């Protein structure tokens, strides 16, 4: 895999690459070596204008197409993504540092899933007819217009596809701003859309930091904003969108509970906790980072957890045998190391890891487990977004439900138990938008995904996305005379 990833230009607008070197430069760094692999420029006001103007223009014609015609183009894009999975996965690995064994199965492929799913769903979306005696009302689901997508850096390809697939399927245009940390992958998706036959302007990519995102969110031509990011950013973007009464989807952070009862299958529960904390080096929003373990299984659980964690192969993400790569950036590594230090000082018991790993060029963090974590510690309250697992003890069901819910977040939750009646009872009581029983972090496109409380509003994927990328028009049809009293 070559280390040169320079795109043809920084932005993709109206069907073609676009450059404007007047914008502030952004260096793209390969997290495994610290090397600069590409440079892009932030969008200038003229790039932002071109993106919004072409999206507005293109959307009007796109909305008039039959859904099945839009679907055909999205299906072609999905097929092209699958054909190019190898090169797209290599680029995702360079952009994010995630191991190639993950990116080959989790990123472009899940993007293609979303395009296929929404291509299939688009022609099924219909309104309803409401009989009113002599008269009737019919409803039509119409597109919102120009939607803005703003991405986080952990899943750049997936996030771009999860947002653009429903937006486009239901007749909208999308202007997408990737995270400034991972600006490369989305440009390839834009190229593929054009090859698949998407009319120019319907999917534009503009690069930049928060200020570019803010310029998009506040533009009067924009009808909707879908953000994947942190809670502080979510607050700002939500407030800006509110000024223009825009629709929003907010996919924000979490500190999700993963509850292991005594009767759970030990290996499955350990496997779930490992996947829910260490996949993508822990940089997954829905991770089950508060692992509540019932006291009867705790000792055996910690033994197996430690053994399986210490066998994880940390290394160069380009090596197909590598199971965990570096964190995305030096800044993220510093944040994670600070959280580990704070946990140590607060009295959490370090089971394994806790240090920067590898050479000092890459941003590697050893997979880390703390036991005896208590609810008041920062490690049990704040999102770390790195490979740091907190294990907490509990005694009974009622107690663990109350403690699991005592969080400002509510993105996800998992329960491991052999007692399915208990599993459903616990899940019913948990304040979380996405739950798993005897599994963790499975996010098929068929299932709604999103959070409650500070973790967000709206849902991505599934039929629920229809609500978030269309609006209902209600049409009253009168067959009689108008009965005016004056
Ligand atoms: P971030 O909030 O720093 O940035 C997210 C995006 O928002 C970036 O593209 C950034 O440039 C942009 N942005 C920042 N300030 C802005 C502003 N004022 N106006 C408009 N846009 C602005 O998040 P991050 O560090 O890139 O990602 C990590 C966070 O994302 C974590 O909290 C994680 O939990 C969350 N996340 C959530 C999901 C989910 O689906 N719920 C998925 C992945 C990541």
Short mmCIF file of C-alpha atoms and ligand atoms in Angstrom, two decimals:
data_model
loop_
_atom_site.label_atom_id
_atom_site.label_comp_id
_atom_site.label_asym_id
_atom_site.label_seq_id
_atom_site.Cartn_x
_atom_site.Cartn_y
_atom_site.Cartn_z
CA UNK A 1 0.00 0.00 0.00
CA UNK A 2 1.56 3.25 -1.11
CA UNK A 3 1.75 6.17 1.26
CA UNK A 4 0.78 8.72 -1.37
CA UNK A 5 -2.86 9.64 -1.12
CA UNK A 6 -2.97 13.13 -2.58
CA UNK A 7 -6.41 13.68 -4.18
CA UNK A 8 -6.75 15.49 -7.51
CA UNK A 9 -8.13 18.51 -5.66
CA UNK A 10 -9.55 19.35 -2.25
CA UNK A 11 -13.25 19.55 -3.06
CA UNK A 12 -15.75 17.86 -5.35
CA UNK A 13 -18.44 20.21 -6.59
CA UNK A 14 -20.96 20.01 -9.43
CA UNK A 15 -19.58 16.73 -10.75
CA UNK A 16 -15.87 17.59 -10.76
CA UNK A 17 -12.85 18.14 -8.54
CA UNK A 18 -12.40 21.75 -7.53
CA UNK A 19 -9.40 23.51 -6.00
CA UNK A 20 -8.98 26.87 -4.33
CA UNK A 21 -5.60 27.20 -2.70
CA UNK A 22 -6.67 30.39 -0.97
CA UNK A 23 -8.24 28.20 1.71
CA UNK A 24 -6.18 27.36 4.83
CA UNK A 25 -4.19 24.15 4.33
CA UNK A 26 -5.07 20.91 6.10
CA UNK A 27 -2.38 18.23 6.35
CA UNK A 28 -3.55 14.63 6.24
CA UNK A 29 -1.43 12.43 8.48
CA UNK A 30 -1.09 8.65 8.38
CA UNK A 31 -1.56 7.83 12.07
CA UNK A 32 0.73 4.79 12.01
CA UNK A 33 3.83 6.78 11.05
CA UNK A 34 2.99 10.44 11.55
CA UNK A 35 3.83 11.09 7.88
CA UNK A 36 1.96 13.68 5.84
CA UNK A 37 0.25 11.76 3.02
CA UNK A 38 -1.82 14.53 1.48
CA UNK A 39 -2.67 18.22 1.74
CA UNK A 40 -6.05 19.75 1.12
CA UNK A 41 -7.39 23.26 1.57
CA UNK A 42 -10.36 24.51 3.52
CA UNK A 43 -13.29 25.61 1.42
CA UNK A 44 -13.31 29.35 0.73
CA UNK A 45 -16.62 31.25 0.57
CA UNK A 46 -16.62 30.84 -3.22
CA UNK A 47 -16.25 27.04 -2.95
CA UNK A 48 -19.08 26.92 -0.39
CA UNK A 49 -21.22 29.07 -2.68
CA UNK A 50 -20.53 26.85 -5.68
CA UNK A 51 -21.44 23.75 -3.66
CA UNK A 52 -24.71 25.15 -2.35
CA UNK A 53 -25.72 26.75 -5.66
CA UNK A 54 -25.13 23.57 -7.68
CA UNK A 55 -26.89 21.43 -5.06
CA UNK A 56 -29.92 23.73 -5.10
CA UNK A 57 -30.06 23.67 -8.89
CA UNK A 58 -29.61 19.91 -9.21
CA UNK A 59 -32.08 19.00 -6.47
CA UNK A 60 -35.10 20.42 -8.26
CA UNK A 61 -34.71 18.07 -11.25
CA UNK A 62 -33.67 15.11 -9.09
CA UNK A 63 -36.83 15.38 -7.02
CA UNK A 64 -38.92 15.09 -10.18
CA UNK A 65 -37.43 11.73 -11.19
CA UNK A 66 -39.33 8.55 -10.47
CA UNK A 67 -37.95 6.94 -7.30
CA UNK A 68 -37.03 3.83 -9.24
CA UNK A 69 -34.83 5.94 -11.54
CA UNK A 70 -33.01 7.41 -8.57
CA UNK A 71 -32.73 3.93 -7.09
CA UNK A 72 -31.06 2.56 -10.24
CA UNK A 73 -28.23 5.09 -9.90
CA UNK A 74 -27.71 4.37 -6.20
CA UNK A 75 -27.60 0.63 -6.92
CA UNK A 76 -24.92 1.23 -9.55
CA UNK A 77 -22.91 3.25 -7.03
CA UNK A 78 -23.18 0.39 -4.53
CA UNK A 79 -21.89 -2.07 -7.12
CA UNK A 80 -18.93 0.20 -7.95
CA UNK A 81 -18.11 0.53 -4.26
CA UNK A 82 -18.08 -3.25 -3.87
CA UNK A 83 -15.87 -3.65 -6.97
CA UNK A 84 -13.40 -1.16 -5.52
CA UNK A 85 -13.56 -2.37 -1.94
CA UNK A 86 -9.81 -3.11 -1.86
CA UNK A 87 -8.65 0.35 -2.90
CA UNK A 88 -11.35 2.13 -0.88
CA UNK A 89 -10.39 0.12 2.20
CA UNK A 90 -6.71 0.94 1.71
CA UNK A 91 -7.56 4.63 1.56
CA UNK A 92 -9.76 4.34 4.66
CA UNK A 93 -6.81 2.72 6.45
CA UNK A 94 -4.48 5.56 5.42
CA UNK A 95 -7.05 8.22 6.36
CA UNK A 96 -7.95 6.78 9.78
CA UNK A 97 -5.23 4.28 10.79
CA UNK A 98 -7.80 1.50 11.23
CA UNK A 99 -6.43 -1.96 10.34
CA UNK A 100 -7.00 -3.21 6.82
CA UNK A 101 -8.62 -6.38 8.21
CA UNK A 102 -11.36 -4.12 9.61
CA UNK A 103 -11.71 -1.66 6.76
CA UNK A 104 -12.10 -4.46 4.21
CA UNK A 105 -15.26 -5.67 5.95
CA UNK A 106 -16.70 -2.67 7.80
CA UNK A 107 -16.41 0.56 5.86
CA UNK A 108 -17.00 0.71 2.10
CA UNK A 109 -19.07 -2.47 2.36
CA UNK A 110 -21.42 -0.93 4.92
CA UNK A 111 -21.66 2.15 2.70
CA UNK A 112 -22.70 -0.10 -0.20
CA UNK A 113 -25.25 -1.79 2.06
CA UNK A 114 -26.84 1.59 2.78
CA UNK A 115 -27.02 2.50 -0.91
CA UNK A 116 -28.59 -0.86 -1.79
CA UNK A 117 -31.05 -0.67 1.07
CA UNK A 118 -32.26 2.85 0.31
CA UNK A 119 -32.36 2.14 -3.41
CA UNK A 120 -34.79 -0.66 -2.56
CA UNK A 121 -36.78 1.45 -0.13
CA UNK A 122 -37.18 4.60 -2.26
CA UNK A 123 -39.85 3.26 -4.65
CA UNK A 124 -41.92 1.92 -1.73
CA UNK A 125 -42.43 5.31 -0.11
CA UNK A 126 -46.00 6.44 -0.69
CA UNK A 127 -48.47 8.75 0.92
CA UNK A 128 -51.94 7.90 2.20
CA UNK A 129 -55.47 8.67 1.24
CA UNK A 130 -57.77 9.84 4.04
CA UNK A 131 -61.50 9.51 3.25
CA UNK A 132 -63.66 12.35 4.58
CA UNK A 133 -67.15 11.45 3.33
CA UNK A 134 -67.67 13.49 0.17
CA UNK A 135 -64.10 14.89 0.25
CA UNK A 136 -60.71 13.37 0.91
CA UNK A 137 -57.17 14.25 1.88
CA UNK A 138 -54.13 12.69 0.30
CA UNK A 139 -50.57 12.99 1.56
CA UNK A 140 -47.31 13.08 -0.33
CA UNK A 141 -43.83 12.50 1.10
CA UNK A 142 -41.66 15.18 -0.43
CA UNK A 143 -37.91 15.68 -0.22
CA UNK A 144 -36.59 18.33 2.17
CA UNK A 145 -34.29 19.97 -0.39
CA UNK A 146 -30.58 20.58 0.17
CA UNK A 147 -29.23 18.62 3.14
CA UNK A 148 -25.87 19.16 4.81
CA UNK A 149 -23.92 16.19 6.15
CA UNK A 150 -21.07 16.75 8.61
CA UNK A 151 -18.87 13.79 9.49
CA UNK A 152 -16.67 12.57 12.34
CA UNK A 153 -13.26 11.02 11.65
CA UNK A 154 -13.82 7.47 12.82
CA UNK A 155 -15.87 6.11 9.88
CA UNK A 156 -15.49 8.61 7.03
CA UNK A 157 -16.78 6.39 4.21
CA UNK A 158 -19.60 4.85 6.21
CA UNK A 159 -20.82 8.17 7.58
CA UNK A 160 -20.85 9.76 4.11
CA UNK A 161 -22.87 6.84 2.73
CA UNK A 162 -25.22 6.49 5.70
CA UNK A 163 -26.19 10.14 5.26
CA UNK A 164 -26.16 10.47 1.47
CA UNK A 165 -27.95 7.19 0.66
CA UNK A 166 -31.30 8.10 2.27
CA UNK A 167 -30.92 11.79 1.34
CA UNK A 168 -30.48 11.01 -2.35
CA UNK A 169 -32.91 8.09 -2.46
CA UNK A 170 -35.76 10.32 -1.31
CA UNK A 171 -34.96 13.16 -3.73
CA UNK A 172 -32.67 15.49 -1.78
CA UNK A 173 -29.20 16.84 -2.58
CA UNK A 174 -26.34 16.62 -0.09
CA UNK A 175 -23.39 18.88 0.58
CA UNK A 176 -21.01 16.90 2.76
CA UNK A 177 -18.20 18.19 4.93
CA UNK A 178 -15.90 15.41 6.11
CA UNK A 179 -13.93 15.73 9.31
CA UNK A 180 -10.77 17.77 8.77
CA UNK A 181 -8.84 14.81 10.27
CA UNK A 182 -9.99 12.38 7.55
CA UNK A 183 -10.81 14.32 4.38
CA UNK A 184 -9.84 11.75 1.73
CA UNK A 185 -12.40 8.93 1.55
CA UNK A 186 -15.50 10.98 0.82
CA UNK A 187 -13.96 12.37 -2.36
CA UNK A 188 -13.82 8.82 -3.75
CA UNK A 189 -17.49 8.31 -2.97
CA UNK A 190 -18.28 11.53 -4.86
CA UNK A 191 -16.32 10.23 -7.89
CA UNK A 192 -18.22 6.94 -7.77
CA UNK A 193 -21.60 8.67 -7.64
CA UNK A 194 -20.77 10.54 -10.85
CA UNK A 195 -19.59 7.35 -12.54
CA UNK A 196 -22.82 5.68 -11.49
CA UNK A 197 -24.79 8.38 -13.28
CA UNK A 198 -25.73 10.75 -10.46
CA UNK A 199 -26.35 14.19 -11.95
CA UNK A 200 -23.67 16.74 -10.99
CA UNK A 201 -24.32 18.83 -7.89
CA UNK A 202 -26.33 16.26 -5.97
CA UNK A 203 -23.41 15.10 -3.84
CA UNK A 204 -20.79 17.77 -3.24
CA UNK A 205 -17.83 17.47 -0.88
CA UNK A 206 -16.29 20.54 0.72
CA UNK A 207 -13.36 20.38 3.10
CA UNK A 208 -12.79 22.39 6.21
CA UNK A 209 -12.87 22.75 9.94
CA UNK A 210 -15.80 23.80 12.10
CA UNK A 211 -16.18 27.23 10.50
CA UNK A 212 -16.90 25.66 7.10
CA UNK A 213 -19.50 23.41 8.74
CA UNK A 214 -21.05 26.47 10.39
CA UNK A 215 -21.22 28.35 7.08
CA UNK A 216 -23.14 25.45 5.56
CA UNK A 217 -25.50 24.99 8.50
CA UNK A 218 -26.54 28.65 8.54
CA UNK A 219 -27.12 29.07 4.81
CA UNK A 220 -30.77 29.84 4.02
CA UNK A 221 -30.80 27.33 1.13
CA UNK A 222 -30.18 24.45 3.54
CA UNK A 223 -33.21 22.50 4.77
CA UNK A 224 -31.57 19.90 6.98
CA UNK A 225 -28.37 19.11 8.82
CA UNK A 226 -27.18 15.67 9.81
CA UNK A 227 -24.16 15.70 12.12
CA UNK A 228 -22.05 12.85 13.42
CA UNK A 229 -19.78 14.22 16.11
CA UNK A 230 -19.33 15.06 19.75
CA UNK A 231 -21.94 16.49 22.12
CA UNK A 232 -20.32 19.97 22.33
CA UNK A 233 -20.35 20.25 18.53
CA UNK A 234 -23.88 18.86 18.46
CA UNK A 235 -25.07 21.61 20.78
CA UNK A 236 -23.61 24.31 18.54
CA UNK A 237 -24.88 22.82 15.29
CA UNK A 238 -28.34 22.15 16.71
CA UNK A 239 -28.58 25.75 17.93
CA UNK A 240 -27.44 27.14 14.56
CA UNK A 241 -29.94 24.93 12.74
CA UNK A 242 -32.69 26.14 15.08
CA UNK A 243 -32.19 29.73 13.88
CA UNK A 244 -33.52 28.69 10.50
CA UNK A 245 -35.96 26.07 11.89
CA UNK A 246 -34.01 23.40 9.98
CA UNK A 247 -34.47 19.68 10.35
CA UNK A 248 -31.66 17.92 12.21
CA UNK A 249 -30.27 14.49 12.84
CA UNK A 250 -27.70 14.40 15.63
CA UNK A 251 -25.53 11.30 16.02
CA UNK A 252 -23.43 12.20 19.03
CA UNK A 253 -21.30 10.59 21.70
CA UNK A 254 -21.98 7.99 24.34
CA UNK A 255 -20.83 6.17 27.46
CA UNK A 256 -22.86 3.07 26.90
CA UNK A 257 -23.41 0.27 29.43
CA UNK A 258 -22.68 -3.36 28.63
CA UNK A 259 -24.18 -5.57 31.34
CA UNK A 260 -22.93 -9.09 32.00
CA UNK A 261 -25.03 -11.30 34.28
CA UNK A 262 -23.59 -14.33 36.12
CA UNK A 263 -25.40 -16.78 33.84
CA UNK A 264 -23.98 -15.34 30.59
CA UNK A 265 -21.78 -17.38 28.29
CA UNK A 266 -18.35 -16.31 29.50
CA UNK A 267 -16.61 -16.39 26.11
CA UNK A 268 -19.46 -14.57 24.36
CA UNK A 269 -19.62 -11.88 27.02
CA UNK A 270 -15.85 -11.38 26.91
CA UNK A 271 -16.00 -11.34 23.10
CA UNK A 272 -18.77 -8.73 23.19
CA UNK A 273 -16.84 -6.56 25.64
CA UNK A 274 -13.70 -6.78 23.48
CA UNK A 275 -15.58 -5.90 20.28
CA UNK A 276 -17.46 -3.15 22.10
CA UNK A 277 -14.28 -1.51 23.38
CA UNK A 278 -11.36 -2.30 21.10
CA UNK A 279 -12.73 -2.43 17.55
CA UNK A 280 -11.31 0.55 15.62
CA UNK A 281 -9.00 1.09 18.63
CA UNK A 282 -12.06 2.02 20.67
CA UNK A 283 -13.02 4.94 18.43
CA UNK A 284 -16.66 3.92 18.04
CA UNK A 285 -19.48 6.11 19.36
CA UNK A 286 -21.70 3.23 20.49
CA UNK A 287 -18.97 1.39 22.41
CA UNK A 288 -19.98 -0.32 25.65
CA UNK A 289 -17.35 1.42 27.71
CA UNK A 290 -19.03 0.84 31.07
CA UNK A 291 -18.85 -2.92 31.45
CA UNK A 292 -21.03 -3.86 34.44
CA UNK A 293 -20.13 -7.39 35.58
CA UNK A 294 -22.18 -9.30 38.17
CA UNK A 295 -20.04 -10.32 41.13
CA UNK A 296 -20.38 -14.10 40.66
CA UNK A 297 -18.71 -14.06 37.24
CA UNK A 298 -16.29 -11.19 37.84
CA UNK A 299 -13.06 -13.12 38.56
CA UNK A 300 -13.45 -15.51 35.61
CA UNK A 301 -14.54 -12.64 33.36
CA UNK A 302 -11.49 -10.53 34.20
CA UNK A 303 -9.12 -13.49 33.68
CA UNK A 304 -10.40 -14.26 30.21
CA UNK A 305 -10.69 -10.57 29.34
CA UNK A 306 -7.06 -9.98 30.25
CA UNK A 307 -5.80 -13.07 28.41
CA UNK A 308 -7.69 -12.26 25.22
CA UNK A 309 -6.72 -8.57 25.39
CA UNK A 310 -3.04 -9.32 25.81
CA UNK A 311 -3.19 -11.52 22.70
CA UNK A 312 -4.46 -8.65 20.51
CA UNK A 313 -2.00 -7.98 17.68
CA UNK A 314 -1.27 -4.26 17.70
CA UNK A 315 0.70 -2.99 14.73
CA UNK A 316 0.89 -1.41 11.32
CA UNK A 317 -2.69 -1.18 10.05
CA UNK A 318 -1.53 -2.06 6.52
CA UNK A 319 -0.50 -5.54 7.69
CA UNK A 320 -3.45 -7.93 7.18
CA UNK A 321 -2.58 -9.69 10.44
CA UNK A 322 -2.83 -6.52 12.53
CA UNK A 323 -5.91 -6.47 14.75
CA UNK A 324 -5.53 -3.01 16.26
CA UNK A 325 -3.94 0.06 14.71
CA UNK A 326 -3.06 3.48 16.10
CA UNK A 327 -5.47 6.18 17.24
CA UNK A 328 -6.44 8.69 14.58
CA UNK A 329 -4.22 11.57 15.71
CA UNK A 330 -1.67 12.82 18.21
CA UNK A 331 -4.39 14.95 19.82
CA UNK A 332 -6.62 11.92 20.32
CA UNK A 333 -3.74 9.93 21.81
CA UNK A 334 -3.07 12.76 24.27
CA UNK A 335 -6.74 12.83 25.31
CA UNK A 336 -6.78 9.07 25.87
CA UNK A 337 -3.52 9.09 27.84
CA UNK A 338 -4.90 11.88 30.03
CA UNK A 339 -8.07 9.87 30.72
CA UNK A 340 -5.94 6.84 31.69
CA UNK A 341 -3.84 8.94 34.04
CA UNK A 342 -6.95 10.38 35.67
CA UNK A 343 -8.40 6.88 36.14
CA UNK A 344 -5.20 5.73 37.83
CA UNK A 345 -5.23 8.73 40.14
CA UNK A 346 -8.89 8.15 40.97
CA UNK A 347 -8.02 4.66 42.20
CA UNK A 348 -9.21 2.42 39.35
CA UNK A 349 -7.22 -0.86 39.21
CA UNK A 350 -5.22 -1.23 36.00
CA UNK A 351 -5.52 -4.80 34.68
CA UNK A 352 -3.55 -4.37 31.47
CA UNK A 353 -2.26 -1.69 29.10
CA UNK A 354 -2.35 1.94 30.16
CA UNK A 355 0.58 3.15 28.06
CA UNK A 356 1.52 4.50 24.64
CA UNK A 357 2.70 1.56 22.55
CA UNK A 358 5.00 1.07 19.56
CA UNK A 359 7.52 3.55 18.30
CA UNK A 360 7.00 7.19 19.04
CA UNK A 361 6.07 8.10 15.46
CA UNK A 362 2.69 6.38 15.39
CA UNK A 363 -0.20 7.19 17.74
CA UNK A 364 -0.49 3.71 19.26
CA UNK A 365 -2.22 3.02 22.54
CA UNK A 366 -2.08 -0.37 24.25
CA UNK A 367 -5.56 -1.86 24.80
CA UNK A 368 -6.35 -0.92 28.37
CA UNK A 369 -8.62 -2.37 31.05
CA UNK A 370 -9.46 -0.89 34.42
CA UNK A 371 -11.37 -2.89 37.05
CA UNK A 372 -13.01 -1.71 40.28
CA UNK A 373 -14.21 1.42 38.52
CA UNK A 374 -16.89 3.29 40.44
CA UNK A 375 -19.75 5.40 39.08
CA UNK A 376 -18.29 8.67 40.35
CA UNK A 377 -14.98 8.34 38.45
CA UNK A 378 -14.51 10.38 35.28
CA UNK A 379 -13.74 7.09 33.50
CA UNK A 380 -17.32 5.97 34.19
CA UNK A 381 -18.88 9.26 33.14
CA UNK A 382 -16.97 10.77 30.23
CA UNK A 383 -16.48 9.45 26.72
CA UNK A 384 -12.81 8.53 26.15
CA UNK A 385 -12.97 7.44 22.49
CA UNK A 386 -9.99 5.13 22.69
CA UNK A 387 -9.19 1.53 23.68
CA UNK A 388 -9.95 1.96 27.38
CA UNK A 389 -12.46 -0.36 29.05
CA UNK A 390 -13.92 0.31 32.49
CA UNK A 391 -15.18 -2.73 34.41
CA UNK A 392 -17.65 -2.03 37.23
CA UNK A 393 -19.17 -4.57 39.65
CA UNK A 394 -22.85 -5.01 40.41
CA UNK A 395 -25.03 -7.25 42.55
CA UNK A 396 -28.60 -7.26 41.22
CA UNK A 397 -30.75 -6.35 38.27
CA UNK A 398 -32.55 -3.37 39.72
CA UNK A 399 -29.30 -1.82 40.88
CA UNK A 400 -27.56 -2.23 37.52
CA UNK A 401 -30.48 -0.73 35.58
CA UNK A 402 -30.47 2.37 37.79
CA UNK A 403 -26.70 2.76 37.49
CA UNK A 404 -26.67 2.11 33.74
CA UNK A 405 -29.27 4.85 33.27
CA UNK A 406 -27.46 7.33 35.52
CA UNK A 407 -25.68 8.91 32.56
CA UNK A 408 -26.32 12.00 30.51
CA UNK A 409 -25.78 9.87 27.38
CA UNK A 410 -28.11 7.25 25.92
CA UNK A 411 -26.67 6.02 22.66
CA UNK A 412 -26.49 2.24 23.10
CA UNK A 413 -26.56 -0.63 25.61
CA UNK A 414 -25.90 -4.36 25.70
CA UNK A 415 -27.02 -7.23 27.93
CA UNK A 416 -25.41 -10.66 28.17
CA UNK A 417 -27.47 -13.32 29.92
CA UNK A 418 -28.83 -16.81 29.27
CA UNK A 419 -32.22 -15.70 30.68
CA UNK A 420 -34.06 -14.13 27.75
CA UNK A 421 -36.97 -12.95 29.87
CA UNK A 422 -34.52 -10.97 31.95
CA UNK A 423 -32.75 -9.69 28.83
CA UNK A 424 -35.99 -8.19 27.47
CA UNK A 425 -36.97 -6.81 30.88
CA UNK A 426 -33.62 -5.06 31.29
CA UNK A 427 -33.54 -3.72 27.75
CA UNK A 428 -37.05 -2.33 28.21
CA UNK A 429 -35.82 -0.35 31.23
CA UNK A 430 -32.61 0.96 29.68
CA UNK A 431 -32.47 4.52 28.36
CA UNK A 432 -30.70 3.89 25.07
CA UNK A 433 -31.57 4.25 21.41
CA UNK A 434 -29.85 1.07 20.25
CA UNK A 435 -29.64 -2.15 22.31
CA UNK A 436 -28.13 -5.58 21.85
CA UNK A 437 -28.96 -8.87 23.56
CA UNK A 438 -26.03 -11.29 23.67
CA UNK A 439 -24.17 -9.24 21.06
CA UNK A 440 -22.56 -5.83 20.77
CA UNK A 441 -22.09 -3.16 18.09
CA UNK A 442 -23.90 -4.90 15.27
CA UNK A 443 -25.38 -2.12 13.12
CA UNK A 444 -27.09 -3.57 10.04
CA UNK A 445 -28.62 -0.97 7.74
CA UNK A 446 -32.04 -2.59 8.27
CA UNK A 447 -32.05 -1.52 11.95
CA UNK A 448 -32.57 2.05 13.21
CA UNK A 449 -29.45 3.55 14.78
CA UNK A 450 -29.26 6.59 17.06
CA UNK A 451 -29.40 7.84 20.60
CA UNK A 452 -31.56 9.33 23.32
CA UNK A 453 -30.68 12.05 25.87
CA UNK A 454 -27.43 13.86 24.98
CA UNK A 455 -26.52 11.17 22.46
CA UNK A 456 -28.73 12.69 19.85
CA UNK A 457 -31.99 13.07 18.01
CA UNK A 458 -33.25 11.27 14.94
CA UNK A 459 -32.31 7.85 13.59
CA UNK A 460 -30.10 6.75 10.76
CA UNK A 461 -30.63 3.66 8.59
CA UNK A 462 -33.81 1.58 8.34
CA UNK A 463 -37.27 2.79 7.45
CA UNK A 464 -36.92 5.37 10.22
CA UNK A 465 -34.71 7.42 7.88
CA UNK A 466 -37.75 8.13 5.68
CA UNK A 467 -39.03 10.43 8.43
CA UNK A 468 -35.73 12.27 8.57
CA UNK A 469 -35.21 12.93 4.86
CA UNK A 470 -38.78 13.68 3.74
CA UNK A 471 -41.66 15.87 4.87
CA UNK A 472 -45.36 15.30 4.50
CA UNK A 473 -47.57 17.47 2.34
CA UNK A 474 -51.27 17.15 3.12
CA UNK A 475 -53.72 17.93 0.30
CA UNK A 476 -57.44 18.50 0.98
CA UNK A 477 -59.60 17.79 -2.09
CA UNK A 478 -63.04 19.40 -1.96
CA UNK A 479 -65.80 18.11 -4.25
CA UNK A 480 -68.54 20.46 -3.10
CA UNK A 481 -69.16 24.20 -3.20
CA UNK A 482 -67.31 26.54 -0.91
CA UNK A 483 -69.55 27.37 2.02
CA UNK A 484 -68.48 30.94 2.93
CA UNK A 485 -70.58 32.70 5.60
CA UNK A 486 -69.85 36.18 4.19
P1 LIG B 1 -16.29 16.67 16.53
O1 LIG B 1 -17.54 17.03 17.22
O2 LIG B 1 -15.03 17.32 16.97
O3 LIG B 1 -16.42 17.01 14.97
C1 LIG B 1 -17.44 16.45 14.18
C2 LIG B 1 -17.59 17.27 12.92
O4 LIG B 1 -18.18 18.53 13.23
C3 LIG B 1 -16.28 17.58 12.20
O5 LIG B 1 -16.47 17.46 10.81
C4 LIG B 1 -16.03 19.03 12.58
O6 LIG B 1 -15.25 19.75 11.65
C5 LIG B 1 -17.43 19.58 12.63
N1 LIG B 1 -17.61 20.78 13.43
C6 LIG B 1 -16.90 21.16 14.53
N2 LIG B 1 -17.37 22.34 15.00
C7 LIG B 1 -18.38 22.71 14.17
C8 LIG B 1 -19.25 23.85 14.13
N3 LIG B 1 -19.19 24.83 15.04
N4 LIG B 1 -20.17 23.89 13.15
C9 LIG B 1 -20.29 22.90 12.24
N5 LIG B 1 -19.47 21.83 12.22
C10 LIG B 1 -18.54 21.73 13.19
O7 LIG B 1 -16.21 15.08 16.60
P2 LIG B 1 -15.00 14.14 16.16
O8 LIG B 1 -13.89 14.33 17.13
O9 LIG B 1 -14.74 14.29 14.71
O10 LIG B 1 -15.66 12.69 16.36
C11 LIG B 1 -15.73 12.03 17.58
C12 LIG B 1 -17.10 12.21 18.20
O11 LIG B 1 -18.11 11.80 17.30
C13 LIG B 1 -17.29 11.36 19.44
O12 LIG B 1 -17.95 12.09 20.43
C14 LIG B 1 -18.18 10.23 18.96
O13 LIG B 1 -18.93 9.61 19.96
C15 LIG B 1 -19.02 10.90 17.94
N6 LIG B 1 -19.55 9.92 16.99
C16 LIG B 1 -20.89 9.62 17.02
C17 LIG B 1 -21.41 8.68 16.15
C18 LIG B 1 -22.88 8.33 16.16
O14 LIG B 1 -23.36 7.81 15.16
N7 LIG B 1 -23.61 8.57 17.22
C19 LIG B 1 -20.57 8.04 15.24
C20 LIG B 1 -19.22 8.37 15.24
C21 LIG B 1 -18.72 9.33 16.12
#
